[in-house]
JSON list of C-alpha atoms in Angstrom, two decimals:
[
{"chain": "G", "resi": 173, "resn": "VAL", "atom": "CA", "xyz": [73.38, 104.10, 71.88]},
{"chain": "G", "resi": 174, "resn": "ALA", "atom": "CA", "xyz": [76.56, 104.54, 73.28]},
{"chain": "G", "resi": 175, "resn": "GLU", "atom": "CA", "xyz": [78.60, 105.05, 70.11]},
{"chain": "G", "resi": 176, "resn": "LEU", "atom": "CA", "xyz": [78.34, 105.23, 66.44]},
{"chain": "G", "resi": 177, "resn": "ASN", "atom": "CA", "xyz": [81.28, 104.84, 64.31]},
{"chain": "G", "resi": 178, "resn": "LEU", "atom": "CA", "xyz": [79.47, 104.98, 60.93]},
{"chain": "G", "resi": 179, "resn": "THR", "atom": "CA", "xyz": [78.70, 107.94, 58.67]},
{"chain": "G", "resi": 180, "resn": "GLN", "atom": "CA", "xyz": [76.45, 108.04, 55.78]},
{"chain": "G", "resi": 181, "resn": "GLY", "atom": "CA", "xyz": [77.77, 106.93, 52.92]},
{"chain": "G", "resi": 182, "resn": "GLN", "atom": "CA", "xyz": [80.64, 105.01, 54.49]},
{"chain": "G", "resi": 183, "resn": "TYR", "atom": "CA", "xyz": [81.30, 101.36, 53.37]},
{"chain": "G", "resi": 184, "resn": "VAL", "atom": "CA", "xyz": [81.13, 98.91, 56.01]},
{"chain": "G", "resi": 185, "resn": "SER", "atom": "CA", "xyz": [83.44, 95.41, 55.95]},
{"chain": "G", "resi": 186, "resn": "GLU", "atom": "CA", "xyz": [82.10, 92.15, 57.28]},
{"chain": "G", "resi": 187, "resn": "GLY", "atom": "CA", "xyz": [82.78, 91.97, 61.20]},
{"chain": "G", "resi": 188, "resn": "GLY", "atom": "CA", "xyz": [83.29, 95.49, 61.53]},
{"chain": "G", "resi": 189, "resn": "THR", "atom": "CA", "xyz": [81.57, 97.68, 64.87]},
{"chain": "G", "resi": 190, "resn": "ILE", "atom": "CA", "xyz": [78.96, 100.16, 63.46]},
{"chain": "G", "resi": 191, "resn": "MET", "atom": "CA", "xyz": [77.70, 100.64, 66.91]},
{"chain": "G", "resi": 192, "resn": "ARG", "atom": "CA", "xyz": [77.99, 100.04, 70.75]},
{"chain": "G", "resi": 193, "resn": "LEU", "atom": "CA", "xyz": [74.97, 99.44, 72.83]},
{"chain": "G", "resi": 194, "resn": "GLU", "atom": "CA", "xyz": [74.81, 99.83, 76.46]},
{"chain": "G", "resi": 195, "resn": "GLY", "atom": "CA", "xyz": [72.30, 98.99, 78.74]},
{"chain": "G", "resi": 196, "resn": "TYR", "atom": "CA", "xyz": [71.80, 100.98, 81.67]},
{"chain": "G", "resi": 197, "resn": "GLN", "atom": "CA", "xyz": [69.60, 98.78, 83.65]},
{"chain": "G", "resi": 198, "resn": "GLN", "atom": "CA", "xyz": [72.25, 97.92, 85.93]},
{"chain": "G", "resi": 199, "resn": "LEU", "atom": "CA", "xyz": [75.08, 100.61, 87.16]},
{"chain": "G", "resi": 200, "resn": "TRP", "atom": "CA", "xyz": [78.61, 100.01, 88.77]},
{"chain": "G", "resi": 201, "resn": "VAL", "atom": "CA", "xyz": [78.98, 102.22, 92.14]},
{"chain": "G", "resi": 202, "resn": "GLU", "atom": "CA", "xyz": [82.93, 102.62, 93.11]},
{"chain": "G", "resi": 203, "resn": "ALA", "atom": "CA", "xyz": [83.52, 104.04, 96.44]},
{"chain": "G", "resi": 204, "resn": "ASP", "atom": "CA", "xyz": [86.68, 104.87, 97.54]},
{"chain": "G", "resi": 205, "resn": "LEU", "atom": "CA", "xyz": [87.70, 103.54, 101.39]},
{"chain": "G", "resi": 206, "resn": "TYR", "atom": "CA", "xyz": [90.14, 104.32, 103.84]},
{"chain": "G", "resi": 207, "resn": "PRO", "atom": "CA", "xyz": [92.05, 101.11, 104.74]},
{"chain": "G", "resi": 208, "resn": "ASN", "atom": "CA", "xyz": [90.36, 100.82, 108.49]},
{"chain": "G", "resi": 209, "resn": "GLU", "atom": "CA", "xyz": [86.96, 101.19, 106.61]},
{"chain": "G", "resi": 210, "resn": "ALA", "atom": "CA", "xyz": [87.95, 98.86, 104.09]},
{"chain": "G", "resi": 211, "resn": "LYS", "atom": "CA", "xyz": [88.96, 96.02, 106.76]},
{"chain": "G", "resi": 212, "resn": "GLN", "atom": "CA", "xyz": [85.27, 96.05, 107.54]},
{"chain": "G", "resi": 213, "resn": "ILE", "atom": "CA", "xyz": [84.06, 95.18, 104.17]},
{"chain": "G", "resi": 214, "resn": "LYS", "atom": "CA", "xyz": [83.68, 91.75, 102.97]},
{"chain": "G", "resi": 215, "resn": "GLN", "atom": "CA", "xyz": [82.62, 90.52, 99.43]},
{"chain": "G", "resi": 216, "resn": "GLY", "atom": "CA", "xyz": [79.64, 89.62, 99.18]},
{"chain": "G", "resi": 217, "resn": "GLN", "atom": "CA", "xyz": [78.58, 92.08, 101.60]},
{"chain": "G", "resi": 218, "resn": "ARG", "atom": "CA", "xyz": [75.49, 94.47, 101.00]},
{"chain": "G", "resi": 219, "resn": "LEU", "atom": "CA", "xyz": [75.71, 98.37, 101.41]},
{"chain": "G", "resi": 220, "resn": "LYS", "atom": "CA", "xyz": [73.19, 100.92, 101.15]},
{"chain": "G", "resi": 221, "resn": "VAL", "atom": "CA", "xyz": [73.69, 103.19, 98.24]},
{"chain": "G", "resi": 222, "resn": "LEU", "atom": "CA", "xyz": [71.70, 106.91, 98.38]},
{"chain": "G", "resi": 223, "resn": "VAL", "atom": "CA", "xyz": [71.77, 108.59, 94.86]},
{"chain": "G", "resi": 224, "resn": "ASN", "atom": "CA", "xyz": [72.69, 112.18, 95.35]},
{"chain": "G", "resi": 225, "resn": "GLY", "atom": "CA", "xyz": [69.19, 114.11, 94.65]},
{"chain": "G", "resi": 226, "resn": "TRP", "atom": "CA", "xyz": [67.27, 110.27, 95.17]},
{"chain": "G", "resi": 227, "resn": "GLU", "atom": "CA", "xyz": [68.60, 109.96, 98.87]},
{"chain": "G", "resi": 228, "resn": "ASP", "atom": "CA", "xyz": [64.30, 109.21, 99.30]},
{"chain": "G", "resi": 229, "resn": "GLN", "atom": "CA", "xyz": [64.94, 106.07, 97.03]},
{"chain": "G", "resi": 230, "resn": "ALA", "atom": "CA", "xyz": [67.89, 104.04, 98.77]},
{"chain": "G", "resi": 231, "resn": "GLN", "atom": "CA", "xyz": [69.33, 101.79, 96.77]},
{"chain": "G", "resi": 232, "resn": "TRP", "atom": "CA", "xyz": [71.12, 98.02, 98.08]},
{"chain": "G", "resi": 233, "resn": "MET", "atom": "CA", "xyz": [74.60, 96.85, 96.42]},
{"chain": "G", "resi": 234, "resn": "THR", "atom": "CA", "xyz": [76.46, 93.79, 96.68]},
{"chain": "G", "resi": 235, "resn": "VAL", "atom": "CA", "xyz": [80.19, 94.05, 96.83]},
{"chain": "G", "resi": 236, "resn": "ASP", "atom": "CA", "xyz": [81.79, 92.27, 93.95]},
{"chain": "G", "resi": 237, "resn": "PHE", "atom": "CA", "xyz": [85.40, 93.53, 93.95]},
{"chain": "G", "resi": 238, "resn": "ILE", "atom": "CA", "xyz": [87.67, 94.74, 96.51]},
{"chain": "G", "resi": 239, "resn": "ASN", "atom": "CA", "xyz": [90.80, 96.34, 95.20]},
{"chain": "G", "resi": 240, "resn": "PRO", "atom": "CA", "xyz": [93.69, 94.43, 97.13]},
{"chain": "G", "resi": 241, "resn": "SER", "atom": "CA", "xyz": [96.04, 97.22, 96.97]},
{"chain": "G", "resi": 242, "resn": "LEU", "atom": "CA", "xyz": [95.68, 101.27, 97.58]},
{"chain": "G", "resi": 243, "resn": "GLN", "atom": "CA", "xyz": [95.98, 103.57, 95.14]},
{"chain": "G", "resi": 244, "resn": "GLY", "atom": "CA", "xyz": [98.84, 105.94, 94.83]},
{"chain": "G", "resi": 245, "resn": "GLY", "atom": "CA", "xyz": [98.90, 109.02, 96.90]},
{"chain": "G", "resi": 246, "resn": "THR", "atom": "CA", "xyz": [96.04, 108.66, 98.31]},
{"chain": "G", "resi": 247, "resn": "GLN", "atom": "CA", "xyz": [96.45, 105.73, 100.71]},
{"chain": "G", "resi": 248, "resn": "LEU", "atom": "CA", "xyz": [92.84, 104.69, 99.57]},
{"chain": "G", "resi": 249, "resn": "THR", "atom": "CA", "xyz": [90.99, 101.74, 98.20]},
{"chain": "G", "resi": 250, "resn": "GLN", "atom": "CA", "xyz": [88.24, 101.23, 96.10]},
{"chain": "G", "resi": 251, "resn": "ILE", "atom": "CA", "xyz": [85.72, 98.29, 96.36]},
{"chain": "G", "resi": 252, "resn": "ARG", "atom": "CA", "xyz": [82.83, 97.94, 93.22]},
{"chain": "G", "resi": 253, "resn": "GLY", "atom": "CA", "xyz": [79.47, 97.00, 93.23]},
{"chain": "G", "resi": 254, "resn": "SER", "atom": "CA", "xyz": [76.24, 97.33, 91.14]},
{"chain": "G", "resi": 255, "resn": "ILE", "atom": "CA", "xyz": [72.60, 98.77, 91.73]},
{"chain": "G", "resi": 256, "resn": "ALA", "atom": "CA", "xyz": [69.65, 98.35, 89.75]},
{"chain": "G", "resi": 257, "resn": "ASN", "atom": "CA", "xyz": [68.53, 101.06, 87.75]},
{"chain": "G", "resi": 258, "resn": "VAL", "atom": "CA", "xyz": [64.63, 100.98, 87.76]},
{"chain": "G", "resi": 259, "resn": "ASN", "atom": "CA", "xyz": [63.39, 103.11, 84.73]},
{"chain": "G", "resi": 260, "resn": "ALA", "atom": "CA", "xyz": [66.54, 103.68, 83.28]},
{"chain": "G", "resi": 261, "resn": "GLN", "atom": "CA", "xyz": [66.49, 107.18, 85.88]},
{"chain": "G", "resi": 262, "resn": "TRP", "atom": "CA", "xyz": [70.00, 107.73, 86.72]},
{"chain": "G", "resi": 263, "resn": "GLN", "atom": "CA", "xyz": [73.15, 107.57, 83.98]},
{"chain": "G", "resi": 264, "resn": "PRO", "atom": "CA", "xyz": [77.05, 106.98, 84.45]},
{"chain": "G", "resi": 265, "resn": "GLY", "atom": "CA", "xyz": [78.91, 109.65, 86.49]},
{"chain": "G", "resi": 266, "resn": "LEU", "atom": "CA", "xyz": [76.52, 110.49, 89.03]},
{"chain": "G", "resi": 267, "resn": "GLN", "atom": "CA", "xyz": [77.51, 111.20, 92.85]},
{"chain": "G", "resi": 268, "resn": "VAL", "atom": "CA", "xyz": [76.30, 108.57, 95.23]},
{"chain": "G", "resi": 269, "resn": "LYS", "atom": "CA", "xyz": [77.01, 108.13, 99.38]},
{"chain": "G", "resi": 270, "resn": "VAL", "atom": "CA", "xyz": [77.75, 104.44, 100.10]},
{"chain": "G", "resi": 271, "resn": "LEU", "atom": "CA", "xyz": [76.70, 103.76, 103.67]},
{"chain": "G", "resi": 272, "resn": "LEU", "atom": "CA", "xyz": [79.20, 100.98, 105.49]},
{"chain": "G", "resi": 273, "resn": "SER", "atom": "CA", "xyz": [77.33, 98.65, 107.74]},
{"chain": "G", "resi": 274, "resn": "GLY", "atom": "CA", "xyz": [78.28, 99.08, 111.39]},
{"chain": "G", "resi": 275, "resn": "ALA", "atom": "CA", "xyz": [79.64, 102.42, 110.76]},
{"chain": "G", "resi": 276, "resn": "GLU", "atom": "CA", "xyz": [77.29, 103.89, 113.43]},
{"chain": "G", "resi": 277, "resn": "LYS", "atom": "CA", "xyz": [79.53, 101.85, 116.15]},
{"chain": "G", "resi": 278, "resn": "SER", "atom": "CA", "xyz": [82.79, 103.14, 114.52]},
{"chain": "G", "resi": 279, "resn": "THR", "atom": "CA", "xyz": [81.49, 106.84, 115.35]},
{"chain": "G", "resi": 280, "resn": "LYS", "atom": "CA", "xyz": [81.26, 106.75, 118.68]},
{"chain": "G", "resi": 281, "resn": "GLY", "atom": "CA", "xyz": [84.72, 107.89, 120.59]},
{"chain": "G", "resi": 282, "resn": "LEU", "atom": "CA", "xyz": [86.86, 110.27, 120.91]},
{"chain": "G", "resi": 283, "resn": "THR", "atom": "CA", "xyz": [88.16, 112.89, 117.52]},
{"chain": "G", "resi": 284, "resn": "LEU", "atom": "CA", "xyz": [91.57, 113.52, 116.96]},
{"chain": "G", "resi": 285, "resn": "PRO", "atom": "CA", "xyz": [93.66, 115.15, 113.66]},
{"chain": "G", "resi": 286, "resn": "VAL", "atom": "CA", "xyz": [94.61, 112.25, 111.19]},
{"chain": "G", "resi": 287, "resn": "ASP", "atom": "CA", "xyz": [98.13, 113.73, 111.85]},
{"chain": "G", "resi": 288, "resn": "ALA", "atom": "CA", "xyz": [97.92, 112.34, 115.29]},
{"chain": "G", "resi": 289, "resn": "VAL", "atom": "CA", "xyz": [97.68, 108.79, 114.85]},
{"chain": "G", "resi": 290, "resn": "ILE", "atom": "CA", "xyz": [101.24, 106.69, 114.21]},
{"chain": "G", "resi": 291, "resn": "ARG", "atom": "CA", "xyz": [99.90, 103.77, 111.83]},
{"chain": "G", "resi": 292, "resn": "ASP", "atom": "CA", "xyz": [103.01, 101.25, 111.26]},
{"chain": "G", "resi": 293, "resn": "GLY", "atom": "CA", "xyz": [103.61, 97.40, 111.55]},
{"chain": "G", "resi": 294, "resn": "LYS", "atom": "CA", "xyz": [102.76, 97.17, 115.45]},
{"chain": "G", "resi": 295, "resn": "GLY", "atom": "CA", "xyz": [99.37, 98.32, 114.42]},
{"chain": "G", "resi": 296, "resn": "GLU", "atom": "CA", "xyz": [97.78, 102.24, 115.45]},
{"chain": "G", "resi": 297, "resn": "HIS", "atom": "CA", "xyz": [99.46, 104.36, 118.47]},
{"chain": "G", "resi": 298, "resn": "VAL", "atom": "CA", "xyz": [99.47, 107.99, 119.56]},
{"chain": "G", "resi": 299, "resn": "TRP", "atom": "CA", "xyz": [101.60, 109.83, 121.90]},
{"chain": "G", "resi": 300, "resn": "VAL", "atom": "CA", "xyz": [100.22, 111.19, 125.36]},
{"chain": "G", "resi": 301, "resn": "LYS", "atom": "CA", "xyz": [101.66, 113.49, 127.50]},
{"chain": "G", "resi": 302, "resn": "THR", "atom": "CA", "xyz": [102.80, 111.83, 130.81]},
{"chain": "G", "resi": 303, "resn": "GLY", "atom": "CA", "xyz": [104.61, 114.63, 132.60]},
{"chain": "G", "resi": 304, "resn": "LYS", "atom": "CA", "xyz": [105.57, 118.65, 131.52]},
{"chain": "G", "resi": 305, "resn": "ASP", "atom": "CA", "xyz": [108.16, 117.47, 129.09]},
{"chain": "G", "resi": 306, "resn": "SER", "atom": "CA", "xyz": [107.37, 113.63, 128.70]},
{"chain": "G", "resi": 307, "resn": "PHE", "atom": "CA", "xyz": [105.39, 111.48, 126.44]},
{"chain": "G", "resi": 308, "resn": "GLU", "atom": "CA", "xyz": [104.80, 108.12, 126.05]},
{"chain": "G", "resi": 309, "resn": "PRO", "atom": "CA", "xyz": [103.02, 105.66, 123.18]},
{"chain": "G", "resi": 310, "resn": "LYS", "atom": "CA", "xyz": [99.62, 104.35, 123.61]},
{"chain": "G", "resi": 311, "resn": "SER", "atom": "CA", "xyz": [97.88, 101.74, 121.65]},
{"chain": "G", "resi": 312, "resn": "ILE", "atom": "CA", "xyz": [94.63, 102.80, 120.11]},
{"chain": "G", "resi": 313, "resn": "VAL", "atom": "CA", "xyz": [91.62, 101.34, 118.00]},
{"chain": "G", "resi": 314, "resn": "THR", "atom": "CA", "xyz": [90.51, 103.68, 115.31]},
{"chain": "G", "resi": 315, "resn": "GLY", "atom": "CA", "xyz": [87.01, 104.03, 113.61]},
{"chain": "G", "resi": 316, "resn": "THR", "atom": "CA", "xyz": [85.81, 106.18, 111.14]},
{"chain": "G", "resi": 317, "resn": "THR", "atom": "CA", "xyz": [88.37, 108.50, 109.37]},
{"chain": "G", "resi": 318, "resn": "ASN", "atom": "CA", "xyz": [88.19, 111.52, 106.90]},
{"chain": "G", "resi": 319, "resn": "GLN", "atom": "CA", "xyz": [90.77, 113.31, 105.59]},
{"chain": "G", "resi": 320, "resn": "ASP", "atom": "CA", "xyz": [90.98, 115.43, 108.39]},
{"chain": "G", "resi": 321, "resn": "GLU", "atom": "CA", "xyz": [89.33, 113.28, 111.52]},
{"chain": "G", "resi": 322, "resn": "VAL", "atom": "CA", "xyz": [89.80, 109.83, 112.86]},
{"chain": "G", "resi": 323, "resn": "ILE", "atom": "CA", "xyz": [87.48, 108.90, 115.73]},
{"chain": "G", "resi": 324, "resn": "ILE", "atom": "CA", "xyz": [89.53, 106.74, 118.57]},
{"chain": "G", "resi": 325, "resn": "THR", "atom": "CA", "xyz": [87.35, 103.71, 119.54]},
{"chain": "G", "resi": 326, "resn": "SER", "atom": "CA", "xyz": [89.22, 102.57, 122.54]},
{"chain": "G", "resi": 327, "resn": "GLY", "atom": "CA", "xyz": [92.35, 102.98, 123.76]},
{"chain": "G", "resi": 328, "resn": "LEU", "atom": "CA", "xyz": [91.98, 106.79, 125.09]},
{"chain": "G", "resi": 329, "resn": "VAL", "atom": "CA", "xyz": [89.79, 108.32, 128.27]},
{"chain": "G", "resi": 330, "resn": "ALA", "atom": "CA", "xyz": [88.71, 111.92, 128.08]},
{"chain": "G", "resi": 331, "resn": "GLY", "atom": "CA", "xyz": [91.26, 113.88, 129.71]},
{"chain": "G", "resi": 332, "resn": "ASP", "atom": "CA", "xyz": [94.24, 112.34, 127.87]},
{"chain": "G", "resi": 333, "resn": "GLU", "atom": "CA", "xyz": [96.09, 114.95, 126.35]},
{"chain": "G", "resi": 334, "resn": "VAL", "atom": "CA", "xyz": [97.37, 113.64, 122.84]},
{"chain": "G", "resi": 335, "resn": "VAL", "atom": "CA", "xyz": [100.01, 115.20, 120.68]},
{"chain": "G", "resi": 336, "resn": "SER", "atom": "CA", "xyz": [98.40, 116.32, 117.63]},
{"chain": "G", "resi": 337, "resn": "THR", "atom": "CA", "xyz": [101.06, 118.12, 115.64]},
{"chain": "G", "resi": 338, "resn": "GLY", "atom": "CA", "xyz": [104.71, 116.27, 115.55]},
{"chain": "G", "resi": 339, "resn": "ALA", "atom": "CA", "xyz": [103.81, 112.91, 116.46]},
{"chain": "G", "resi": 340, "resn": "TYR", "atom": "CA", "xyz": [105.40, 111.49, 113.69]},
{"chain": "G", "resi": 341, "resn": "LEU", "atom": "CA", "xyz": [108.42, 113.47, 114.80]},
{"chain": "G", "resi": 342, "resn": "LEU", "atom": "CA", "xyz": [108.05, 111.86, 118.06]},
{"chain": "G", "resi": 343, "resn": "TYR", "atom": "CA", "xyz": [107.70, 108.43, 117.00]},
{"chain": "G", "resi": 344, "resn": "SER", "atom": "CA", "xyz": [111.22, 109.08, 114.74]},
{"chain": "G", "resi": 345, "resn": "GLU", "atom": "CA", "xyz": [113.52, 110.60, 117.26]},
{"chain": "G", "resi": 346, "resn": "TYR", "atom": "CA", "xyz": [112.50, 107.51, 119.89]},
{"chain": "G", "resi": 347, "resn": "VAL", "atom": "CA", "xyz": [113.34, 104.83, 117.28]},
{"chain": "G", "resi": 348, "resn": "LEU", "atom": "CA", "xyz": [116.50, 106.85, 116.23]},
{"chain": "G", "resi": 349, "resn": "LYS", "atom": "CA", "xyz": [117.40, 106.96, 120.10]},
{"chain": "G", "resi": 350, "resn": "ARG", "atom": "CA", "xyz": [116.67, 103.90, 121.50]},
{"chain": "G", "resi": 351, "resn": "GLY", "atom": "CA", "xyz": [116.67, 101.49, 118.32]},
{"chain": "G", "resi": 352, "resn": "LYS", "atom": "CA", "xyz": [113.28, 99.92, 118.54]},
{"chain": "G", "resi": 353, "resn": "HIS", "atom": "CA", "xyz": [109.53, 100.28, 118.44]},
{"chain": "G", "resi": 354, "resn": "PRO", "atom": "CA", "xyz": [107.83, 102.40, 120.89]},
{"chain": "G", "resi": 355, "resn": "LEU", "atom": "CA", "xyz": [105.53, 99.89, 121.59]},
{"chain": "G", "resi": 356, "resn": "GLY", "atom": "CA", "xyz": [108.13, 96.96, 122.11]}
]
């Protein structure tokens, strides 16, 4: 019984709701993803789910819904699926980890602070030092991202000196002075 709308001695009118029953045989799983992670996910795709405290009992969910818009303020998108709740051992509200298929591939590369990467209509790029006081933009491909770091899967090589703070300032100044996008 999820909700009881009745007290002892209360009169009940025909058609009135007296209780709400819920079955927990299936539970929704909602996960927030960064846009570059969401690009890897398709509706109907199966993802591995680990419930905290029951990591040894991996579950599989099928993605039923991908929110087409980003959440304001966080720039995250939400996906949803459901998992079987055998023996009703889990309750709504538990924390889970959703493992993105293909994530293993996207974790190999160079790690940069998130603020070093400029994302705009022409893709993703970073500013690379080319001389004492000179920089130029370089197109990159990103992999897994968290709130602090991003994996660069291609576009950079070890030894490239990348602007890690102030990248957006360089981008803005370039556009202001030259009147065009740094990548053409």
